[in-house]
Amino acid sequence: MAQEANPLLAVSEVFLGHMANVRRLVAEGKLLIAGPLGENVNRYRGIFIFDVASEPRNWVGSEPA
């Protein structure tokens, strides 16, 4: 079945990529905390807390979700 025909497969693949990215950033010592957020008016989905003041925009650019 093509990915386009199965949206759950597409979401699953993005989530796997997201979790791989989180694990990589933790392993590199860049990410301290990551997690989902509850429902909110801004529709924010989650949060990353990094261990440094510079470069997070570059790291987040690798995030597929």
PDB file of C-alpha atoms in Angstrom:
ATOM      1  CA  MET A   1       0.000   0.000   0.000  1.00  0.00           C
ATOM      2  CA  ALA A   2       1.381   3.399  -0.957  1.00  0.00           C
ATOM      3  CA  GLN A   3       2.200   5.849   1.844  1.00  0.00           C
ATOM      4  CA  GLU A   4      -0.260   8.361   0.348  1.00  0.00           C
ATOM      5  CA  ALA A   5      -3.047   5.800   0.715  1.00  0.00           C
ATOM      6  CA  ASN A   6      -2.197   5.132   4.370  1.00  0.00           C
ATOM      7  CA  PRO A   7      -1.960   8.337   6.436  1.00  0.00           C
ATOM      8  CA  LEU A   8      -1.323   6.339   9.633  1.00  0.00           C
ATOM      9  CA  LEU A   9       1.819   4.895   8.053  1.00  0.00           C
ATOM     10  CA  ALA A  10       2.997   8.391   7.120  1.00  0.00           C
ATOM     11  CA  VAL A  11       2.407   9.660  10.678  1.00  0.00           C
ATOM     12  CA  SER A  12       4.171   6.616  12.118  1.00  0.00           C
ATOM     13  CA  GLU A  13       7.214   7.182   9.903  1.00  0.00           C
ATOM     14  CA  VAL A  14       7.407  10.871  10.895  1.00  0.00           C
ATOM     15  CA  PHE A  15       7.121   9.941  14.577  1.00  0.00           C
ATOM     16  CA  LEU A  16       9.920   7.367  14.244  1.00  0.00           C
ATOM     17  CA  GLY A  17      12.098  10.033  12.638  1.00  0.00           C
ATOM     18  CA  HIS A  18      11.157  12.485  15.397  1.00  0.00           C
ATOM     19  CA  MET A  19      12.135  10.036  18.147  1.00  0.00           C
ATOM     20  CA  ALA A  20      15.408   9.175  16.379  1.00  0.00           C
ATOM     21  CA  ASN A  21      16.193  12.887  16.231  1.00  0.00           C
ATOM     22  CA  VAL A  22      15.418  13.307  19.951  1.00  0.00           C
ATOM     23  CA  ARG A  23      17.689  10.345  20.841  1.00  0.00           C
ATOM     24  CA  ARG A  24      20.485  11.764  18.666  1.00  0.00           C
ATOM     25  CA  LEU A  25      20.303  15.197  20.306  1.00  0.00           C
ATOM     26  CA  VAL A  26      20.350  13.586  23.779  1.00  0.00           C
ATOM     27  CA  ALA A  27      23.311  11.373  22.843  1.00  0.00           C
ATOM     28  CA  GLU A  28      25.187  14.445  21.592  1.00  0.00           C
ATOM     29  CA  GLY A  29      24.581  16.169  24.942  1.00  0.00           C
ATOM     30  CA  LYS A  30      22.580  18.968  23.351  1.00  0.00           C
ATOM     31  CA  LEU A  31      19.062  18.145  24.534  1.00  0.00           C
ATOM     32  CA  LEU A  32      18.234  18.059  28.250  1.00  0.00           C
ATOM     33  CA  ILE A  33      14.460  17.568  28.217  1.00  0.00           C
ATOM     34  CA  ALA A  34      11.857  16.897  25.542  1.00  0.00           C
ATOM     35  CA  GLY A  35       8.226  16.069  25.858  1.00  0.00           C
ATOM     36  CA  PRO A  36       4.669  16.538  24.717  1.00  0.00           C
ATOM     37  CA  LEU A  37       2.410  19.327  25.911  1.00  0.00           C
ATOM     38  CA  GLY A  38      -1.259  19.105  26.803  1.00  0.00           C
ATOM     39  CA  GLU A  39      -3.940  20.832  24.795  1.00  0.00           C
ATOM     40  CA  ASN A  40      -3.454  24.595  24.642  1.00  0.00           C
ATOM     41  CA  VAL A  41      -4.835  27.608  22.777  1.00  0.00           C
ATOM     42  CA  ASN A  42      -1.673  27.967  20.664  1.00  0.00           C
ATOM     43  CA  ARG A  43      -1.783  24.302  19.586  1.00  0.00           C
ATOM     44  CA  TYR A  44       1.845  23.794  20.624  1.00  0.00           C
ATOM     45  CA  ARG A  45       2.660  20.086  20.465  1.00  0.00           C
ATOM     46  CA  GLY A  46       5.848  19.710  22.503  1.00  0.00           C
ATOM     47  CA  ILE A  47       8.951  21.301  23.945  1.00  0.00           C
ATOM     48  CA  PHE A  48      12.717  20.870  23.667  1.00  0.00           C
ATOM     49  CA  ILE A  49      15.043  22.276  26.344  1.00  0.00           C
ATOM     50  CA  PHE A  50      18.623  22.534  25.105  1.00  0.00           C
ATOM     51  CA  ASP A  51      21.828  22.676  27.126  1.00  0.00           C
ATOM     52  CA  VAL A  52      23.367  25.569  25.209  1.00  0.00           C
ATOM     53  CA  ALA A  53      22.487  29.096  24.147  1.00  0.00           C
ATOM     54  CA  SER A  54      23.760  28.928  20.554  1.00  0.00           C
ATOM     55  CA  GLU A  55      22.938  26.696  17.584  1.00  0.00           C
ATOM     56  CA  PRO A  56      19.479  25.322  18.543  1.00  0.00           C
ATOM     57  CA  ARG A  57      17.931  26.670  15.333  1.00  0.00           C
ATOM     58  CA  ASN A  58      20.365  24.516  13.345  1.00  0.00           C
ATOM     59  CA  TRP A  59      19.549  21.421  15.422  1.00  0.00           C
ATOM     60  CA  VAL A  60      15.804  21.958  15.193  1.00  0.00           C
ATOM     61  CA  GLY A  61      16.157  22.250  11.423  1.00  0.00           C
ATOM     62  CA  SER A  62      16.861  18.502  11.409  1.00  0.00           C
ATOM     63  CA  GLU A  63      13.477  17.785  13.043  1.00  0.00           C
ATOM     64  CA  PRO A  64      11.045  16.074  10.646  1.00  0.00           C
ATOM     65  CA  ALA A  65       7.880  16.604  12.728  1.00  0.00           C
TER      66      ALA A  65
END
